[in-house]
Tab-separated table of C-alpha atoms in Angstrom:
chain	number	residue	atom	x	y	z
A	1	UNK	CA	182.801	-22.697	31.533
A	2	UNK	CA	184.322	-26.020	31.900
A	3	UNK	CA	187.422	-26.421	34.638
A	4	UNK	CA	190.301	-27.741	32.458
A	5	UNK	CA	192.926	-26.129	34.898
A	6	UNK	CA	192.234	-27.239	38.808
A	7	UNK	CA	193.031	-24.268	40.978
A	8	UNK	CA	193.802	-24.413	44.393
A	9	UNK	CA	193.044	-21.306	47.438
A	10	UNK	CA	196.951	-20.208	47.221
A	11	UNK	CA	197.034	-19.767	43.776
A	12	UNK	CA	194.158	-17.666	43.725
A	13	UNK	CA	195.364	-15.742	46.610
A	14	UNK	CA	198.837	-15.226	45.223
A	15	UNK	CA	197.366	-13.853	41.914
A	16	UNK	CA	195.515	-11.327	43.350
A	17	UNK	CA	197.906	-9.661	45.278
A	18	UNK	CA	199.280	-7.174	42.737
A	19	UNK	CA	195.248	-6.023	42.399
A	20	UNK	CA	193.389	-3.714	44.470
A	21	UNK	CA	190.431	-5.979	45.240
A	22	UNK	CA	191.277	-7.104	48.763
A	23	UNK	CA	191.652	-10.786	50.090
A	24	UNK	CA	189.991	-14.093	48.771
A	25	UNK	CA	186.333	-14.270	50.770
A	26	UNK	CA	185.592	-17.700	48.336
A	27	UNK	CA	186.062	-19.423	45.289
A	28	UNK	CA	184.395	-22.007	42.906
A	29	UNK	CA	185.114	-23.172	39.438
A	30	UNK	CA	182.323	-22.595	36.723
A	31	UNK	CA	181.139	-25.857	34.941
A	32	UNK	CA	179.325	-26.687	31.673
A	33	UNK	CA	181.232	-24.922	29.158
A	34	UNK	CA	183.753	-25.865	26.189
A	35	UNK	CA	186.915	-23.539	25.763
A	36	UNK	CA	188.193	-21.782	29.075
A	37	UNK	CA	188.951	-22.136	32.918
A	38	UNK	CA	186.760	-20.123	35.069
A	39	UNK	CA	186.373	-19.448	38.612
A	40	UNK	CA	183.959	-17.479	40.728
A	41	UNK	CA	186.040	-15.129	43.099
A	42	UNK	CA	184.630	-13.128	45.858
A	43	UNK	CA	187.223	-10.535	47.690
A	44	UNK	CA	186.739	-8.414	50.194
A	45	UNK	CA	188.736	-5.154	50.651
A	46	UNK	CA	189.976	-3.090	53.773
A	47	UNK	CA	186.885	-0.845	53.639
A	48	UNK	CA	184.940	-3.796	53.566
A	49	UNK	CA	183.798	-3.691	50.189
A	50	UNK	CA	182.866	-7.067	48.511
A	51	UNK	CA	184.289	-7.311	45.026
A	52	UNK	CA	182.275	-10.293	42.597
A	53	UNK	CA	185.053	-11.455	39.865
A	54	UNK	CA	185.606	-13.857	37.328
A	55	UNK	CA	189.173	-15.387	36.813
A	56	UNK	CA	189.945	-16.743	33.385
A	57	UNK	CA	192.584	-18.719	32.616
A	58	UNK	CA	192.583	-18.783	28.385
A	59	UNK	CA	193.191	-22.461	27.455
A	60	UNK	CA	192.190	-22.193	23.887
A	61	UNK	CA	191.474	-20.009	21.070
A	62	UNK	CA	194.026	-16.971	19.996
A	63	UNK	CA	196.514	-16.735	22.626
A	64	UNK	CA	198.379	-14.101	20.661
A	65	UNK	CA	195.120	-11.844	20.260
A	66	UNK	CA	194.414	-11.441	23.734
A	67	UNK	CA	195.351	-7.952	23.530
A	68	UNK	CA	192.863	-7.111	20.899
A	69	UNK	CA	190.030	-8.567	23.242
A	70	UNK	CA	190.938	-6.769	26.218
A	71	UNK	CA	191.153	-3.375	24.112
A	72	UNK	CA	187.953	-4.084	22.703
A	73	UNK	CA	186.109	-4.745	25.942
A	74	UNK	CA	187.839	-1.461	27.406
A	75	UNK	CA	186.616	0.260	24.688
A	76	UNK	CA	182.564	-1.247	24.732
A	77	UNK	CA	183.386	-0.794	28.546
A	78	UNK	CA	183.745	3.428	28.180
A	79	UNK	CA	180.527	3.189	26.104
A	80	UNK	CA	178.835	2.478	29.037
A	81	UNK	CA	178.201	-1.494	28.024
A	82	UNK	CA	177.999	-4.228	30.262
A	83	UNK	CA	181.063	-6.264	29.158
A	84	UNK	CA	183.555	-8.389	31.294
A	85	UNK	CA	186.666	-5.514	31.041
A	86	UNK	CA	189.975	-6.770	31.990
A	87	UNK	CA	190.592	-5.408	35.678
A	88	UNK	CA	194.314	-3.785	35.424
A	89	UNK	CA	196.453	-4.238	38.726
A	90	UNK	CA	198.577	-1.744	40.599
A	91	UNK	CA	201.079	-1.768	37.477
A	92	UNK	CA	198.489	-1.146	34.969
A	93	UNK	CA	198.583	-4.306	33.704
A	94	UNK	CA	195.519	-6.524	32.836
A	95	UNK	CA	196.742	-9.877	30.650
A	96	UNK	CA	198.654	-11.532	33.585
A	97	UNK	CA	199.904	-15.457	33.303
A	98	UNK	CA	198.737	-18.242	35.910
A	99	UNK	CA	199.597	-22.291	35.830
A	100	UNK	CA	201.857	-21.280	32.315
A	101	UNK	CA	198.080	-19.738	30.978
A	102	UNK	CA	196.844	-16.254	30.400
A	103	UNK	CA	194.772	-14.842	33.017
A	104	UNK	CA	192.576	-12.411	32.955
A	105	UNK	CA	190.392	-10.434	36.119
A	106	UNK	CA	187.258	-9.207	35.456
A	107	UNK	CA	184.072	-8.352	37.322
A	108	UNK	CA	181.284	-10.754	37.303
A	109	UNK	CA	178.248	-9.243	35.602
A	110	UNK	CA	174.693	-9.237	37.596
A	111	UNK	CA	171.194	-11.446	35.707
A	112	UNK	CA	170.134	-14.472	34.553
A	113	UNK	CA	170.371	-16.317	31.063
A	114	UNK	CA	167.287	-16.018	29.445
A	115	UNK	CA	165.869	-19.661	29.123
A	116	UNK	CA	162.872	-18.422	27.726
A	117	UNK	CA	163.329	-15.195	26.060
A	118	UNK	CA	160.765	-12.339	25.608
A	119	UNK	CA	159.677	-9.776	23.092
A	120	UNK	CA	160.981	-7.248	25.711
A	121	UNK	CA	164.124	-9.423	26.112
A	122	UNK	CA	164.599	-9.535	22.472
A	123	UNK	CA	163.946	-5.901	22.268
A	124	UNK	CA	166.855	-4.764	24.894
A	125	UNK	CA	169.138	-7.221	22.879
A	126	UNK	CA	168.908	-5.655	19.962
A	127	UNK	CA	169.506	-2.540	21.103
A	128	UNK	CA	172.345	-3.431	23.402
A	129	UNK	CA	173.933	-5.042	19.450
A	130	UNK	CA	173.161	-1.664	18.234
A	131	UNK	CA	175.189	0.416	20.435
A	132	UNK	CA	177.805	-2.738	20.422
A	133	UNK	CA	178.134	-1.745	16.162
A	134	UNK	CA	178.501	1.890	16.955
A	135	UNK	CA	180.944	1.747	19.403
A	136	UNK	CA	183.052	-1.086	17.519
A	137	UNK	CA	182.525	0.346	14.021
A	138	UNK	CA	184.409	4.042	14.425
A	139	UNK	CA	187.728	3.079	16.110
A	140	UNK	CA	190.521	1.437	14.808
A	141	UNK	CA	190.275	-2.093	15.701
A	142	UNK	CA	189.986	-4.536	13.360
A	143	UNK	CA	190.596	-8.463	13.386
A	144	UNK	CA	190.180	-11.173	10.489
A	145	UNK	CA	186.729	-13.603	11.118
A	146	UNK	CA	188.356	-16.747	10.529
A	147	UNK	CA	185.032	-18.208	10.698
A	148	UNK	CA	183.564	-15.777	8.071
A	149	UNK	CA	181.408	-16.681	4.838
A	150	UNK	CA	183.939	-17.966	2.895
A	151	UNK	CA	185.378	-20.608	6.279
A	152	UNK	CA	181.595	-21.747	6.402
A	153	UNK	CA	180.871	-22.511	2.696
A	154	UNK	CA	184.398	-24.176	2.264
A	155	UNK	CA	183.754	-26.189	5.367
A	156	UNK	CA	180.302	-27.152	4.595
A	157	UNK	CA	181.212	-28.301	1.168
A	158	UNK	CA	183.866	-30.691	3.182
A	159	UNK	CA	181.012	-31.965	5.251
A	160	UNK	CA	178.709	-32.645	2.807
A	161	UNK	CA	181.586	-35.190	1.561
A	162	UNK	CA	182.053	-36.842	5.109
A	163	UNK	CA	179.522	-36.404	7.670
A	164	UNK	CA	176.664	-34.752	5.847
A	165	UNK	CA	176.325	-37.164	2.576
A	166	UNK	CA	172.388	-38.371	4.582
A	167	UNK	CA	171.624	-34.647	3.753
A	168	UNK	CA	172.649	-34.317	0.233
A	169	UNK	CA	169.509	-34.072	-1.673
A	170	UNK	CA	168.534	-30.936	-0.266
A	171	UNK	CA	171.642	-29.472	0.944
A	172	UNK	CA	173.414	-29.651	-2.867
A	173	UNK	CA	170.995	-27.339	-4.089
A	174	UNK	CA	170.753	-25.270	-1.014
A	175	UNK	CA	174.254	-24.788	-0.600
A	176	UNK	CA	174.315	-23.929	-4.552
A	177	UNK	CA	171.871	-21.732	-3.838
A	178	UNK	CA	174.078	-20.006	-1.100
A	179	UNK	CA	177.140	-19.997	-2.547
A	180	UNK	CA	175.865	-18.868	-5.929
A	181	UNK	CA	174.369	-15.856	-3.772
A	182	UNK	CA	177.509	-15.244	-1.902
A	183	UNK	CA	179.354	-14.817	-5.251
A	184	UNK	CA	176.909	-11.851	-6.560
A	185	UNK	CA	176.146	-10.212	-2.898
A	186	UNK	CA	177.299	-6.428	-2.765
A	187	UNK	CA	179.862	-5.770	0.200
A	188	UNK	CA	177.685	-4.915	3.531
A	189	UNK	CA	178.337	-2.702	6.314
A	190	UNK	CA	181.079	-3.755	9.054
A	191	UNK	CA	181.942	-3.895	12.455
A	192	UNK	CA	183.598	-5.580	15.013
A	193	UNK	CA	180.984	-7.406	16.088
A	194	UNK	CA	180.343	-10.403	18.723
A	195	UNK	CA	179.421	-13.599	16.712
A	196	UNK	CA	178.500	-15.851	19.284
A	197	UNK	CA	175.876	-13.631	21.224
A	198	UNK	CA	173.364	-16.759	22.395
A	199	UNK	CA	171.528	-16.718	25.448
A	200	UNK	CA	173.785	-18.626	27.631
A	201	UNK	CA	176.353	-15.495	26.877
A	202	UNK	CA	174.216	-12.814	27.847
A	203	UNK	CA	172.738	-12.089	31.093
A	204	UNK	CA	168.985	-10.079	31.652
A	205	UNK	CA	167.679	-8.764	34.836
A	206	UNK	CA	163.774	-8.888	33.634
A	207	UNK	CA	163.489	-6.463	30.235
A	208	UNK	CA	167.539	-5.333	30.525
A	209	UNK	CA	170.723	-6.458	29.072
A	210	UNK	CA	172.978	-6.979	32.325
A	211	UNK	CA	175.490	-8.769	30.744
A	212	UNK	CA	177.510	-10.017	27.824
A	213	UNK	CA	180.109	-12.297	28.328
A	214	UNK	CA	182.272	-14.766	25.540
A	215	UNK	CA	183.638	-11.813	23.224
A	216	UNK	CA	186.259	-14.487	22.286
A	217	UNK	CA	184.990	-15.028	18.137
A	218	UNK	CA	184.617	-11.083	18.305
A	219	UNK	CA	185.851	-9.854	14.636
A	220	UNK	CA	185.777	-7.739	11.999
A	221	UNK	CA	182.531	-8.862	10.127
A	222	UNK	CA	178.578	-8.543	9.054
A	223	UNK	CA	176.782	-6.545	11.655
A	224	UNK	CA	173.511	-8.362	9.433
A	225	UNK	CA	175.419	-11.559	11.059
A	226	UNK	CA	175.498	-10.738	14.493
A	227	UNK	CA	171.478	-10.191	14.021
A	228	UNK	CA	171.691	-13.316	12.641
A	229	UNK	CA	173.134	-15.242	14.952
A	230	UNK	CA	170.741	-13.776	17.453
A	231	UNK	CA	167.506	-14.231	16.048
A	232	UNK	CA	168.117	-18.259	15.453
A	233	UNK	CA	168.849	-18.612	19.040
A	234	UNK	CA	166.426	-16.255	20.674
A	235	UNK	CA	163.667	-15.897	18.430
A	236	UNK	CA	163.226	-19.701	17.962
A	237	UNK	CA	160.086	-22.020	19.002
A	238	UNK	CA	159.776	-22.454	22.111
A	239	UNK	CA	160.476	-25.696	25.098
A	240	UNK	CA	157.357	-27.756	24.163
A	241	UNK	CA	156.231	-27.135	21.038
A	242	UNK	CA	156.594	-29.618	18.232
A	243	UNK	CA	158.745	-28.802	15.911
A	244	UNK	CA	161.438	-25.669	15.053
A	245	UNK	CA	159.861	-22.795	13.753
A	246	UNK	CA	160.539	-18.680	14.173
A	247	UNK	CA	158.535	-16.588	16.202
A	248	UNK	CA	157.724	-13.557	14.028
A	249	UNK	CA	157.399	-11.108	17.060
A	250	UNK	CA	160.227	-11.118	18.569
A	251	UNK	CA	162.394	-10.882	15.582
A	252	UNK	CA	160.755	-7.631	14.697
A	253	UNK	CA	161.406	-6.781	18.625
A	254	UNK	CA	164.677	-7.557	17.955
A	255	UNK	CA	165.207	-5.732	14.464
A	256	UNK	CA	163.236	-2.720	15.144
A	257	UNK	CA	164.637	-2.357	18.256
A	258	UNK	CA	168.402	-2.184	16.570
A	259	UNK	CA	166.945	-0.161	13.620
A	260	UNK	CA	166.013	2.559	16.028
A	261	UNK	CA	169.375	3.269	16.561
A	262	UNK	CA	171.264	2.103	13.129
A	263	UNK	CA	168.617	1.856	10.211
A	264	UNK	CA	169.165	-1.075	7.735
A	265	UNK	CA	170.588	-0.642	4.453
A	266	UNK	CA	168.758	-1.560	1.374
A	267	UNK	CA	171.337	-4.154	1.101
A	268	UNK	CA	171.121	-5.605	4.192
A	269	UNK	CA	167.223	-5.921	3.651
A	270	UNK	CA	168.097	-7.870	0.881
A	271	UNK	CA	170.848	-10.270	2.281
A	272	UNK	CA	168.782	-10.629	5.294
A	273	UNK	CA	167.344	-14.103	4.324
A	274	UNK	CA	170.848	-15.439	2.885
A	275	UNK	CA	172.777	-14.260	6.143
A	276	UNK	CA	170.292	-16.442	8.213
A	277	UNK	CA	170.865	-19.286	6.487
A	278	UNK	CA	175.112	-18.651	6.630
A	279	UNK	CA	174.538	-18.119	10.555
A	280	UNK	CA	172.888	-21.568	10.717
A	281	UNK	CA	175.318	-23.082	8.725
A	282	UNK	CA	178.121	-21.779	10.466
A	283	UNK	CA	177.153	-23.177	14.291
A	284	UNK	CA	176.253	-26.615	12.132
A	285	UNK	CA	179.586	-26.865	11.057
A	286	UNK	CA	181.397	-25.805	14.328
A	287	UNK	CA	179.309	-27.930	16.018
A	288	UNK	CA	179.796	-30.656	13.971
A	289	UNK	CA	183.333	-30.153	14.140
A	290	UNK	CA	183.650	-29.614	17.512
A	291	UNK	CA	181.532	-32.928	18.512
A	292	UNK	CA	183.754	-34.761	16.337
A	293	UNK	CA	186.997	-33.699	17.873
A	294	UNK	CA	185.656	-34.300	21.690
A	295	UNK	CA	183.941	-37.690	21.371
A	296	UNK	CA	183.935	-39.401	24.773
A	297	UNK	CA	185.731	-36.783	26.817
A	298	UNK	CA	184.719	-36.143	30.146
A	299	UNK	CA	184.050	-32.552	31.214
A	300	UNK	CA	183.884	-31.345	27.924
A	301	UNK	CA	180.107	-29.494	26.608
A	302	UNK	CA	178.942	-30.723	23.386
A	303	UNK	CA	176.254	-28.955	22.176
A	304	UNK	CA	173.962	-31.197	19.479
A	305	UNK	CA	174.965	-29.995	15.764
A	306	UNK	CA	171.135	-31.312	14.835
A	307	UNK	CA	169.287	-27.988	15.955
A	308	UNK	CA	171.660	-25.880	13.843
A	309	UNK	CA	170.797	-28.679	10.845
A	310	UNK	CA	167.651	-27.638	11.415
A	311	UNK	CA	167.397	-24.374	11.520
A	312	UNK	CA	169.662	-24.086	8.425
A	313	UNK	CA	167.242	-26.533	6.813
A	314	UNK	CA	164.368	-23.856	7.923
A	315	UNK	CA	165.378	-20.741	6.361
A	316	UNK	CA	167.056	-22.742	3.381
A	317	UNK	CA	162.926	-23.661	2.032
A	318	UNK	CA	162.133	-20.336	3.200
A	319	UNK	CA	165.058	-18.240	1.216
A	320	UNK	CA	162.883	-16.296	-0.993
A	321	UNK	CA	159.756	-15.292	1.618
A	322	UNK	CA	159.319	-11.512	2.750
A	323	UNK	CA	161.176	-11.474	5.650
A	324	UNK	CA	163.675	-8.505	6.152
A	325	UNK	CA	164.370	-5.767	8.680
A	326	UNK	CA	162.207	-3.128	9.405
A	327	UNK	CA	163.982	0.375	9.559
């Protein structure tokens, strides 16, 4: 991520005295990203073990929630998951405060993004979602999406007035389509889930999930949208080829995969094609949003709100075709 809040060797050294991770080996802030401070820390303690961490400081986002984030990740953390946990210090406690922000510890997670991912890629993701809906859906947690269905249709319907009106003679009837959809669809199974798993938040180490980082939109919500959300990220075309289109085997790598271990509802087989079309729409409008808001300002990564335009486009002409989940 982006470094909105500089950092200098004492201040790192001063916050992590109260942890039992030894003394500051090296630092280095972490650059291209659009919400939080982050730094590379390597420690080293007196039995000369090297610790790999990532400090956070939270600049954005819900400030007040951060306990329900670092419960959450201690929770996928016990189901054996490969989540950045909050690292507690001597006192037990993990939310800690640094340059008037809330810090957070964490170790840093081992792999690579996937650039280019692969049906055995795909297949360990959606796994690594399924055991993510099993271990979020049974406890107690809960948190209101504030990006949910209802926050994308609302927005888009905004944007179709103002930035969108080039787009209108499809997207009326698509987003009539959609909404009129949304109105009728039966209520489908829950969980917290992570709704912003792309590939630059999830680290592989060839055909295994090493890492998933960014739980910051986690919320109560579709586990059909996590899927979702997935699938037009990693199961797009490929660097090179002409034009957007989905690549058939890895979203059944992907689905079968997290069938395996929870089976799809009728349902969900149902909503499947209307769910990729509200994933698309929702990163178009964020997007859009967030480009809007950050015009001109250095530092800041803006991600283009045209491939999500796209892909919504995609699966809008595509709405009534055959695909659903296997189970």
């Amino acid at each position: 991520m982006s470094v909105f809040t500089p950092l200098h060797e004492s201040d790192i050294k001063e916050f992590l005295i109260p942890f039992n991770v030894g003394e500051l080996i090296r630092y280095s802030g972490i650059d291209g990203g659009s919400e939080n401070t982050n730094y590379f820390v390597d420690t080293r303690d007196s039995e000369g073990q090297h610790h790999s961490l990532v400090l956070t400081l939270v600049e954005r986002g819900p400030v007040n929630e951060l306990p329900f984030f670092i419960e959450l990740l201690a929770c996928l953390h016990k189901s054996d998951l490969p989540v950045p946990y909050s690292i507690a210090d001597r006192t037990g406690l993990a939310l800690h405060t640094l340059k008037d922000r809330p810090a957070l510890l964490q170790p840093r997670l081992s792999g690579k993004h996937p650039d280019q991912p692969t049906i055995g890629q795909c297949a360990a993701l959606g796994e690594f979602l399924a055991a993510l809906h099993k271990a979020s859906c049974t406890g107690r947690l809960q948190r209101h999406n504030d990006r949910g269905p209802d926050w994308v249709l609302k927005s888009a319907q905004l944007m179709l007035n103002k930035q969108w009106q080039d787009d209108a003679v499809w997207l009326i009837p698509a987003l009539k389509q959609l909404c009129d959809w949304y109105k009728t669809t039966p209520r489908l199974p829950e969980a917290i889930i992570h709704g912003d798993l792309f590939r630059d938040n999830a680290m592989m180490t060839e055909d295994k999930v090493t890492g998933v980082i960014d739980f910051y939109n986690a919320a109560t919500g579709w586990m059909l949208m996590d899927l979702a959300i997935c699938v037009n990220d990693w199961c797009v075309s490929l660097p090179g080829e002409d034009k957007l289109s989905l690549d058939p085997q890895r979203i059944d790598a992907l689905l079968q995969a997290y069938a395996t271990l929870r089976p799809f509802t009728e349902e969900e087989k149902s909503a499947w094609p209307y769910v990729l079309q509200l994933a698309a729409l929702r990163f178009w409008v964020s997007r859009q949003q967030y480009a809007s808001q950050h015009q001109n300002k250095a530092g800041v990564l803006i991600k283009d709100p045209d491939y999500f335009r796209q892909t919504f486009m995609l699966h809008a002409a595509s709405a009534n075709t055959n695909l659903t989940p296997h189970s």
